[in-house]
Structure formats: structure tokens, C-alpha cells
Amino acid sequence: MSKSISASLIVLLASVFALSPFSIDTYLPAIPTIASELNVEINWVAMTVSLYVFGLAIGQLLGGQFSDKYGRRIVMMVGLVIFALGSVAISSAQSIQVLWACRFIQSIGGGIAIVCVPALIRDNAEGREAARLFSLIALIMMIAPSIAPSVGTLILTLLNWHFIFIFLGILGFTLAVYAFFLVPKPVLKTSQNTPKLMSYSEVLRQRTVFGYLLALAFGFSVMLIFLTNSPFVYMEYYGVSEKVFSVLFLMNVLGLIAINRLNSYLLKKHGPAVLLVRFIQMQLCGAIILLLSVTFFPQHMYGVVAGFIIMVSANAGIMPNTNACYLQYFKQNSGKAAGLLGSMQFLTASIVSGLVAYFTQGNLWPVAIGVVLASAIALWGACDGKKRLNV
């Protein structure tokens, strides 16, 4: 049975979880401006998205281990402070190398903080109830990407791109203060009831959940391919303005919200393992639409927009259900288990999206092929997990 989670704590967890997409989406409209000011190609700045996600993976490995040992609250606070300091440092970057370094520091802090969110949920719920909590938090956090590009565009218009990261720093410090007051203190345990801390290798050796690691890692890779390459696809390849880009981005967020609500409704009738397979199938359909559009109608944007919306929206069903399926097997050591899941998710996605961005040299083929392959691997993982788990 789950313990009660206050509404204020749910909002805080959603806000911390939303920090990562917000810190990515806020500066997407500024990528061309940053590239121009630093005198580098736009792809070099766009690769900071993949670098940020790579740092999130490392941060989650650290945070998962420390949160099991020292408690969720202190680890979350430390991560948020590191994130905030890294954000402020980015605002003074005068070269692409400094931008990369500070972005990596920022992402380490973000990873340490966000891994505490699924661990706290697992501390309080499991199964369908956990899936519903993940879905509720996902709904709240979707406010972030829905407004982030507009916030970034507004700051860019009124001030400059440096203030985008100053704003993120203030946000990080603010959340750290709220975490101090809202996250429960860790319960002191005696030597008799303290669970044995598992190593990451022990978590990996649990073959029953390996399919879900693949499902989330490659399902999220599709999302990150979109985030990394959407500025090039929309603003450079199709030549839309920053304002139109924000509108197109918002369409994806509305799709995420719709699928999130659909997932919450379907969880009343179906288990998360069944729904996970269906939503990854939806993602694969969107990827195929994108591939067909690039193949036969490359000059028209409509098929590309439709494909992106379908496969990005599917993530609203993929992520909460994968977390619920995976974490139900880690009542103890949930921080380390969540750290491994999150690190594989972000590490795989950063590598996949980075490779796609590297090979995207003026055409859309790498993007289309990348999302199809990633969706296919995610579907295989979800089907394998469904066979092994009774969720």
C-alpha cells in the first residue's frame, strides 16, 4: 500500500522533474543567436543538448547512490544548487568550449536532483498507483515545455541569451529552498532494518527488467532526437521564424498532455506493461510517417510536423509506464535503481541524438532513420519486458 503524498510535494517533484526539459527547451530559440555570437556552426551549439543529457546520466548515477545512503532531501538540494551555479556560469560563457564545460556542470546537478523524484514515488507507491502518480507528475511538468520556448523567446527579445541561463539559475536556487521545507527527512534506520545497498552491477543482472531499460532509453531517444534537431529542421531547413517555431513546439506539448490524460484513463482498465507496448507502437507509427514524408515529400513540412507530434506525444505514455514496470521490482534500493534507469535513458539518448545531429548535414535522412530505428528497439524491449513481468 502506498503512503500519502501531499499535493505540495507532488508539485515540487513535478517542478524538479520539469527542470531538465525546461532547461533544454528555454534556450532552443536562442541556439542560432548563440551560434552567431560565438562564431560557430549551429550544430555545435545544438550538440549542447546531447551534452546536457549525457551529464544528466552521470548525475543520476551519483544521485541514485547517494540518495539511498544519505536521504532524498539533502541529495536533491545539493543537486539543485549545483544546477543553479552551473546555469549562472553559462551566462558568462564567451566560447563554445566554456559553454560546453559549464553546461556539463549544470547537467550533473540536474541529474543528481531529478533522480530523487522517481525514488520518492517508489518509496510511497507501486504498480498502477505508481504509474498514476508518474502520470500526474508528468502532466504538471508538461507546463514547462509548453511555455519554455516562449519564455526563451521573450527573454531573447527583451534582453539577450545570457539572461536565459541567469533565469534558470534563480529557478534552481528557488527549488532548492522549497525542497528543504517539503521533502520529508529520511527515517533513521537501525542496523537490523537497514536494507543491503545493491551495486549497479547487481541491478543490471536482474534480467527480468532489462527490456524496460531498453524501452525507456530508446523511446526517450526519439524525444531527444526531436529536441536536438528541431531548430535545424524547422528554422533552418524549412525557414520558419522563431515565433512559428514556438507554435510548432507547443503543438507537440499539447499532444503530450492529451496522451498523458489518455494514459491515466486507460490505467483504470489495463496494466502499465500492456499500455507501454501500445504507446511505443504509436511512436513507431509516427516515425514511419516522418520517414515516408522525407522520402516522398521532402519539400513539404506537413508530414514532418505530423510525424513529430505523434512520436513525441507517445512519450507521455511511455515514460510513466516504464518507470512503474521497472521500479516495482526495487522496493529497497529504489534510488540506485532509479539512477540506473535514468542514466541509461539519458546516456543512450544523448549518444543517439548526438550521432543523428552529427550526420545531419543539410538533409533530414539521419533524423528520419534515427527515429525509426530507436522506436523499433524500444518496442522490442517493451515486448521482452512484458513477457517476463506480470504487471
PDB file of C-alpha atoms in Angstrom, residues 105-290:
ATOM      1  CA  ILE A 105      28.345  21.010 -14.724  1.00  0.00           C
ATOM      2  CA  GLN A 106      24.771  22.261 -14.864  1.00  0.00           C
ATOM      3  CA  SER A 107      23.561  18.887 -16.118  1.00  0.00           C
ATOM      4  CA  ILE A 108      25.386  16.948 -13.382  1.00  0.00           C
ATOM      5  CA  GLY A 109      23.452  18.917 -10.775  1.00  0.00           C
ATOM      6  CA  GLY A 110      20.203  18.419 -12.645  1.00  0.00           C
ATOM      7  CA  GLY A 111      20.753  14.668 -12.797  1.00  0.00           C
ATOM      8  CA  ILE A 112      21.523  14.423  -9.077  1.00  0.00           C
ATOM      9  CA  ALA A 113      18.285  16.269  -8.276  1.00  0.00           C
ATOM     10  CA  ILE A 114      15.831  14.617 -10.647  1.00  0.00           C
ATOM     11  CA  VAL A 115      16.772  11.021  -9.770  1.00  0.00           C
ATOM     12  CA  CYS A 116      15.303  11.646  -6.322  1.00  0.00           C
ATOM     13  CA  VAL A 117      11.846  12.112  -7.871  1.00  0.00           C
ATOM     14  CA  PRO A 118      11.143   8.512  -9.027  1.00  0.00           C
ATOM     15  CA  ALA A 119      12.850   7.217  -5.881  1.00  0.00           C
ATOM     16  CA  LEU A 120      10.460   9.228  -3.700  1.00  0.00           C
ATOM     17  CA  ILE A 121       7.483   7.952  -5.685  1.00  0.00           C
ATOM     18  CA  ARG A 122       8.681   4.363  -5.305  1.00  0.00           C
ATOM     19  CA  ASP A 123       9.066   4.974  -1.585  1.00  0.00           C
ATOM     20  CA  ASN A 124       5.343   5.716  -1.466  1.00  0.00           C
ATOM     21  CA  ALA A 125       3.613   3.675  -4.211  1.00  0.00           C
ATOM     22  CA  GLU A 126       3.921   0.777  -6.638  1.00  0.00           C
ATOM     23  CA  GLY A 127       2.202  -0.824  -9.652  1.00  0.00           C
ATOM     24  CA  ARG A 128      -0.739   1.007 -11.189  1.00  0.00           C
ATOM     25  CA  GLU A 129      -0.800   3.542  -8.363  1.00  0.00           C
ATOM     26  CA  ALA A 130       2.832   4.417  -9.064  1.00  0.00           C
ATOM     27  CA  ALA A 131       2.023   4.693 -12.766  1.00  0.00           C
ATOM     28  CA  ARG A 132      -0.822   7.099 -11.969  1.00  0.00           C
ATOM     29  CA  LEU A 133       1.485   9.210  -9.785  1.00  0.00           C
ATOM     30  CA  PHE A 134       4.122   9.301 -12.513  1.00  0.00           C
ATOM     31  CA  SER A 135       1.409  10.287 -14.980  1.00  0.00           C
ATOM     32  CA  LEU A 136       0.108  13.050 -12.685  1.00  0.00           C
ATOM     33  CA  ILE A 137       3.595  14.452 -12.169  1.00  0.00           C
ATOM     34  CA  ALA A 138       4.191  14.247 -15.917  1.00  0.00           C
ATOM     35  CA  LEU A 139       1.013  16.261 -16.537  1.00  0.00           C
ATOM     36  CA  ILE A 140       2.161  19.025 -14.197  1.00  0.00           C
ATOM     37  CA  MET A 141       5.684  19.060 -15.595  1.00  0.00           C
ATOM     38  CA  MET A 142       4.360  19.425 -19.151  1.00  0.00           C
ATOM     39  CA  ILE A 143       3.607  23.038 -18.341  1.00  0.00           C
ATOM     40  CA  ALA A 144       7.375  23.581 -18.565  1.00  0.00           C
ATOM     41  CA  PRO A 145       7.954  22.645 -22.222  1.00  0.00           C
ATOM     42  CA  SER A 146       4.673  24.293 -23.197  1.00  0.00           C
ATOM     43  CA  ILE A 147       5.891  27.702 -22.055  1.00  0.00           C
ATOM     44  CA  ALA A 148       9.676  27.256 -22.183  1.00  0.00           C
ATOM     45  CA  PRO A 149      10.297  28.266 -25.835  1.00  0.00           C
ATOM     46  CA  SER A 150       8.035  31.287 -25.388  1.00  0.00           C
ATOM     47  CA  VAL A 151       9.880  32.261 -22.200  1.00  0.00           C
ATOM     48  CA  GLY A 152      13.192  31.882 -24.006  1.00  0.00           C
ATOM     49  CA  THR A 153      11.973  33.932 -26.966  1.00  0.00           C
ATOM     50  CA  LEU A 154      10.681  36.674 -24.632  1.00  0.00           C
ATOM     51  CA  ILE A 155      13.975  36.884 -22.726  1.00  0.00           C
ATOM     52  CA  LEU A 156      15.893  36.822 -26.005  1.00  0.00           C
ATOM     53  CA  THR A 157      13.750  39.670 -27.377  1.00  0.00           C
ATOM     54  CA  LEU A 158      13.849  41.886 -24.284  1.00  0.00           C
ATOM     55  CA  LEU A 159      17.403  41.128 -23.121  1.00  0.00           C
ATOM     56  CA  ASN A 160      19.808  38.533 -24.559  1.00  0.00           C
ATOM     57  CA  TRP A 161      20.560  34.802 -24.378  1.00  0.00           C
ATOM     58  CA  HIS A 162      22.792  35.193 -21.299  1.00  0.00           C
ATOM     59  CA  PHE A 163      19.755  36.087 -19.178  1.00  0.00           C
ATOM     60  CA  ILE A 164      18.057  32.808 -20.108  1.00  0.00           C
ATOM     61  CA  PHE A 165      20.625  30.972 -18.006  1.00  0.00           C
ATOM     62  CA  ILE A 166      20.521  33.547 -15.205  1.00  0.00           C
ATOM     63  CA  PHE A 167      16.796  32.862 -15.050  1.00  0.00           C
ATOM     64  CA  LEU A 168      17.469  29.100 -14.852  1.00  0.00           C
ATOM     65  CA  GLY A 169      19.930  29.706 -12.015  1.00  0.00           C
ATOM     66  CA  ILE A 170      17.330  31.609  -9.999  1.00  0.00           C
ATOM     67  CA  LEU A 171      14.848  28.802 -10.643  1.00  0.00           C
ATOM     68  CA  GLY A 172      17.305  26.186  -9.376  1.00  0.00           C
ATOM     69  CA  PHE A 173      18.038  28.064  -6.147  1.00  0.00           C
ATOM     70  CA  THR A 174      14.305  28.589  -5.532  1.00  0.00           C
ATOM     71  CA  LEU A 175      13.507  24.884  -5.905  1.00  0.00           C
ATOM     72  CA  ALA A 176      16.351  24.017  -3.513  1.00  0.00           C
ATOM     73  CA  VAL A 177      14.718  26.161  -0.824  1.00  0.00           C
ATOM     74  CA  TYR A 178      11.328  24.518  -1.380  1.00  0.00           C
ATOM     75  CA  ALA A 179      12.940  21.062  -1.252  1.00  0.00           C
ATOM     76  CA  PHE A 180      14.299  21.860   2.211  1.00  0.00           C
ATOM     77  CA  PHE A 181      10.795  22.519   3.535  1.00  0.00           C
ATOM     78  CA  LEU A 182       8.707  19.973   1.585  1.00  0.00           C
ATOM     79  CA  VAL A 183      10.766  16.799   1.136  1.00  0.00           C
ATOM     80  CA  PRO A 184      10.443  14.557   4.229  1.00  0.00           C
ATOM     81  CA  LYS A 185      13.501  13.952   6.359  1.00  0.00           C
ATOM     82  CA  PRO A 186      14.961  10.457   5.966  1.00  0.00           C
ATOM     83  CA  VAL A 187      13.825   7.921   8.551  1.00  0.00           C
ATOM     84  CA  LEU A 188      16.728   6.798  10.721  1.00  0.00           C
ATOM     85  CA  LYS A 189      17.163   3.040  10.455  1.00  0.00           C
ATOM     86  CA  THR A 190      18.793   0.605  12.814  1.00  0.00           C
ATOM     87  CA  SER A 191      21.300  -1.957  11.648  1.00  0.00           C
ATOM     88  CA  GLN A 192      18.562  -4.600  11.833  1.00  0.00           C
ATOM     89  CA  ASN A 193      16.186  -2.907   9.381  1.00  0.00           C
ATOM     90  CA  THR A 194      18.651  -1.165   7.098  1.00  0.00           C
ATOM     91  CA  PRO A 195      18.478  -2.823   3.647  1.00  0.00           C
ATOM     92  CA  LYS A 196      21.653  -4.001   1.956  1.00  0.00           C
ATOM     93  CA  LEU A 197      22.766  -1.483  -0.647  1.00  0.00           C
ATOM     94  CA  MET A 198      22.896  -3.074  -4.083  1.00  0.00           C
ATOM     95  CA  SER A 199      25.631  -2.323  -6.573  1.00  0.00           C
ATOM     96  CA  TYR A 200      24.739  -1.138 -10.064  1.00  0.00           C
ATOM     97  CA  SER A 201      26.033  -4.429 -11.450  1.00  0.00           C
ATOM     98  CA  GLU A 202      23.560  -6.298  -9.221  1.00  0.00           C
ATOM     99  CA  VAL A 203      20.717  -4.175 -10.576  1.00  0.00           C
ATOM    100  CA  LEU A 204      21.841  -4.854 -14.152  1.00  0.00           C
ATOM    101  CA  ARG A 205      21.995  -8.591 -13.528  1.00  0.00           C
ATOM    102  CA  GLN A 206      18.234  -8.652 -12.936  1.00  0.00           C
ATOM    103  CA  ARG A 207      17.433  -9.825 -16.453  1.00  0.00           C
ATOM    104  CA  THR A 208      13.686  -9.508 -15.916  1.00  0.00           C
ATOM    105  CA  VAL A 209      13.826  -5.713 -16.141  1.00  0.00           C
ATOM    106  CA  PHE A 210      16.450  -5.271 -18.861  1.00  0.00           C
ATOM    107  CA  GLY A 211      13.802  -4.904 -21.570  1.00  0.00           C
ATOM    108  CA  TYR A 212      12.332  -1.916 -19.759  1.00  0.00           C
ATOM    109  CA  LEU A 213      15.757  -0.282 -19.613  1.00  0.00           C
ATOM    110  CA  LEU A 214      15.902  -0.549 -23.411  1.00  0.00           C
ATOM    111  CA  ALA A 215      12.309   0.625 -23.833  1.00  0.00           C
ATOM    112  CA  LEU A 216      12.832   3.848 -21.911  1.00  0.00           C
ATOM    113  CA  ALA A 217      16.340   4.520 -23.240  1.00  0.00           C
ATOM    114  CA  PHE A 218      15.402   4.265 -26.912  1.00  0.00           C
ATOM    115  CA  GLY A 219      11.858   5.583 -26.514  1.00  0.00           C
ATOM    116  CA  PHE A 220      13.295   8.738 -24.969  1.00  0.00           C
ATOM    117  CA  SER A 221      15.970   8.838 -27.688  1.00  0.00           C
ATOM    118  CA  VAL A 222      13.187   9.655 -30.147  1.00  0.00           C
ATOM    119  CA  MET A 223      12.173  12.616 -27.993  1.00  0.00           C
ATOM    120  CA  LEU A 224      15.743  13.856 -27.754  1.00  0.00           C
ATOM    121  CA  ILE A 225      16.330  13.482 -31.498  1.00  0.00           C
ATOM    122  CA  PHE A 226      13.395  15.852 -31.914  1.00  0.00           C
ATOM    123  CA  LEU A 227      14.666  18.308 -29.296  1.00  0.00           C
ATOM    124  CA  THR A 228      18.206  18.314 -30.681  1.00  0.00           C
ATOM    125  CA  ASN A 229      17.289  18.637 -34.333  1.00  0.00           C
ATOM    126  CA  SER A 230      14.018  20.596 -34.332  1.00  0.00           C
ATOM    127  CA  PRO A 231      15.761  24.016 -34.534  1.00  0.00           C
ATOM    128  CA  PHE A 232      17.594  22.871 -37.674  1.00  0.00           C
ATOM    129  CA  VAL A 233      14.563  21.106 -39.185  1.00  0.00           C
ATOM    130  CA  TYR A 234      12.096  23.937 -38.659  1.00  0.00           C
ATOM    131  CA  MET A 235      14.120  27.168 -38.587  1.00  0.00           C
ATOM    132  CA  GLU A 236      16.958  26.330 -40.988  1.00  0.00           C
ATOM    133  CA  TYR A 237      15.677  23.609 -43.338  1.00  0.00           C
ATOM    134  CA  TYR A 238      12.100  24.907 -43.653  1.00  0.00           C
ATOM    135  CA  GLY A 239      12.931  28.526 -42.786  1.00  0.00           C
ATOM    136  CA  VAL A 240      10.248  29.251 -40.178  1.00  0.00           C
ATOM    137  CA  SER A 241      10.623  32.140 -37.738  1.00  0.00           C
ATOM    138  CA  GLU A 242      11.339  31.832 -34.017  1.00  0.00           C
ATOM    139  CA  LYS A 243       7.693  32.612 -33.228  1.00  0.00           C
ATOM    140  CA  VAL A 244       6.386  29.960 -35.624  1.00  0.00           C
ATOM    141  CA  PHE A 245       8.898  27.511 -34.152  1.00  0.00           C
ATOM    142  CA  SER A 246       7.442  28.160 -30.688  1.00  0.00           C
ATOM    143  CA  VAL A 247       3.937  27.444 -32.016  1.00  0.00           C
ATOM    144  CA  LEU A 248       5.055  24.206 -33.686  1.00  0.00           C
ATOM    145  CA  PHE A 249       6.782  23.198 -30.468  1.00  0.00           C
ATOM    146  CA  LEU A 250       3.625  23.932 -28.479  1.00  0.00           C
ATOM    147  CA  MET A 251       1.679  21.528 -30.718  1.00  0.00           C
ATOM    148  CA  ASN A 252       3.917  18.707 -29.508  1.00  0.00           C
ATOM    149  CA  VAL A 253       3.318  19.685 -25.897  1.00  0.00           C
ATOM    150  CA  LEU A 254      -0.455  19.676 -26.404  1.00  0.00           C
ATOM    151  CA  GLY A 255      -0.113  16.176 -27.826  1.00  0.00           C
ATOM    152  CA  LEU A 256       1.866  15.132 -24.747  1.00  0.00           C
ATOM    153  CA  ILE A 257      -0.871  16.458 -22.466  1.00  0.00           C
ATOM    154  CA  ALA A 258      -3.598  14.643 -24.428  1.00  0.00           C
ATOM    155  CA  ILE A 259      -1.762  11.309 -24.289  1.00  0.00           C
ATOM    156  CA  ASN A 260      -1.000  11.841 -20.607  1.00  0.00           C
ATOM    157  CA  ARG A 261      -4.705  12.143 -19.827  1.00  0.00           C
ATOM    158  CA  LEU A 262      -5.493   9.160 -22.049  1.00  0.00           C
ATOM    159  CA  ASN A 263      -2.885   7.086 -20.224  1.00  0.00           C
ATOM    160  CA  SER A 264      -4.354   7.961 -16.816  1.00  0.00           C
ATOM    161  CA  TYR A 265      -7.796   6.859 -18.020  1.00  0.00           C
ATOM    162  CA  LEU A 266      -6.546   3.614 -19.569  1.00  0.00           C
ATOM    163  CA  LEU A 267      -4.656   2.680 -16.387  1.00  0.00           C
ATOM    164  CA  LYS A 268      -8.053   2.055 -14.770  1.00  0.00           C
ATOM    165  CA  LYS A 269      -8.582  -0.854 -17.163  1.00  0.00           C
ATOM    166  CA  HIS A 270      -5.117  -2.019 -18.226  1.00  0.00           C
ATOM    167  CA  GLY A 271      -1.748  -2.609 -16.607  1.00  0.00           C
ATOM    168  CA  PRO A 272       1.226  -0.360 -17.408  1.00  0.00           C
ATOM    169  CA  ALA A 273       3.078  -3.141 -19.291  1.00  0.00           C
ATOM    170  CA  VAL A 274       0.258  -3.501 -21.826  1.00  0.00           C
ATOM    171  CA  LEU A 275      -0.083   0.251 -22.311  1.00  0.00           C
ATOM    172  CA  LEU A 276       3.665   0.667 -22.722  1.00  0.00           C
ATOM    173  CA  VAL A 277       3.705  -1.621 -25.762  1.00  0.00           C
ATOM    174  CA  ARG A 278       0.766   0.239 -27.324  1.00  0.00           C
ATOM    175  CA  PHE A 279       2.320   3.668 -26.892  1.00  0.00           C
ATOM    176  CA  ILE A 280       5.653   2.557 -28.357  1.00  0.00           C
ATOM    177  CA  GLN A 281       3.727   1.163 -31.329  1.00  0.00           C
ATOM    178  CA  MET A 282       2.187   4.625 -31.666  1.00  0.00           C
ATOM    179  CA  GLN A 283       5.655   6.155 -31.569  1.00  0.00           C
ATOM    180  CA  LEU A 284       6.871   3.817 -34.304  1.00  0.00           C
ATOM    181  CA  CYS A 285       3.894   4.798 -36.486  1.00  0.00           C
ATOM    182  CA  GLY A 286       4.842   8.471 -36.138  1.00  0.00           C
ATOM    183  CA  ALA A 287       8.440   7.673 -37.039  1.00  0.00           C
ATOM    184  CA  ILE A 288       7.325   5.816 -40.165  1.00  0.00           C
ATOM    185  CA  ILE A 289       5.148   8.784 -41.188  1.00  0.00           C
ATOM    186  CA  LEU A 290       8.196  11.040 -40.840  1.00  0.00           C
TER     187      LEU A 290
END
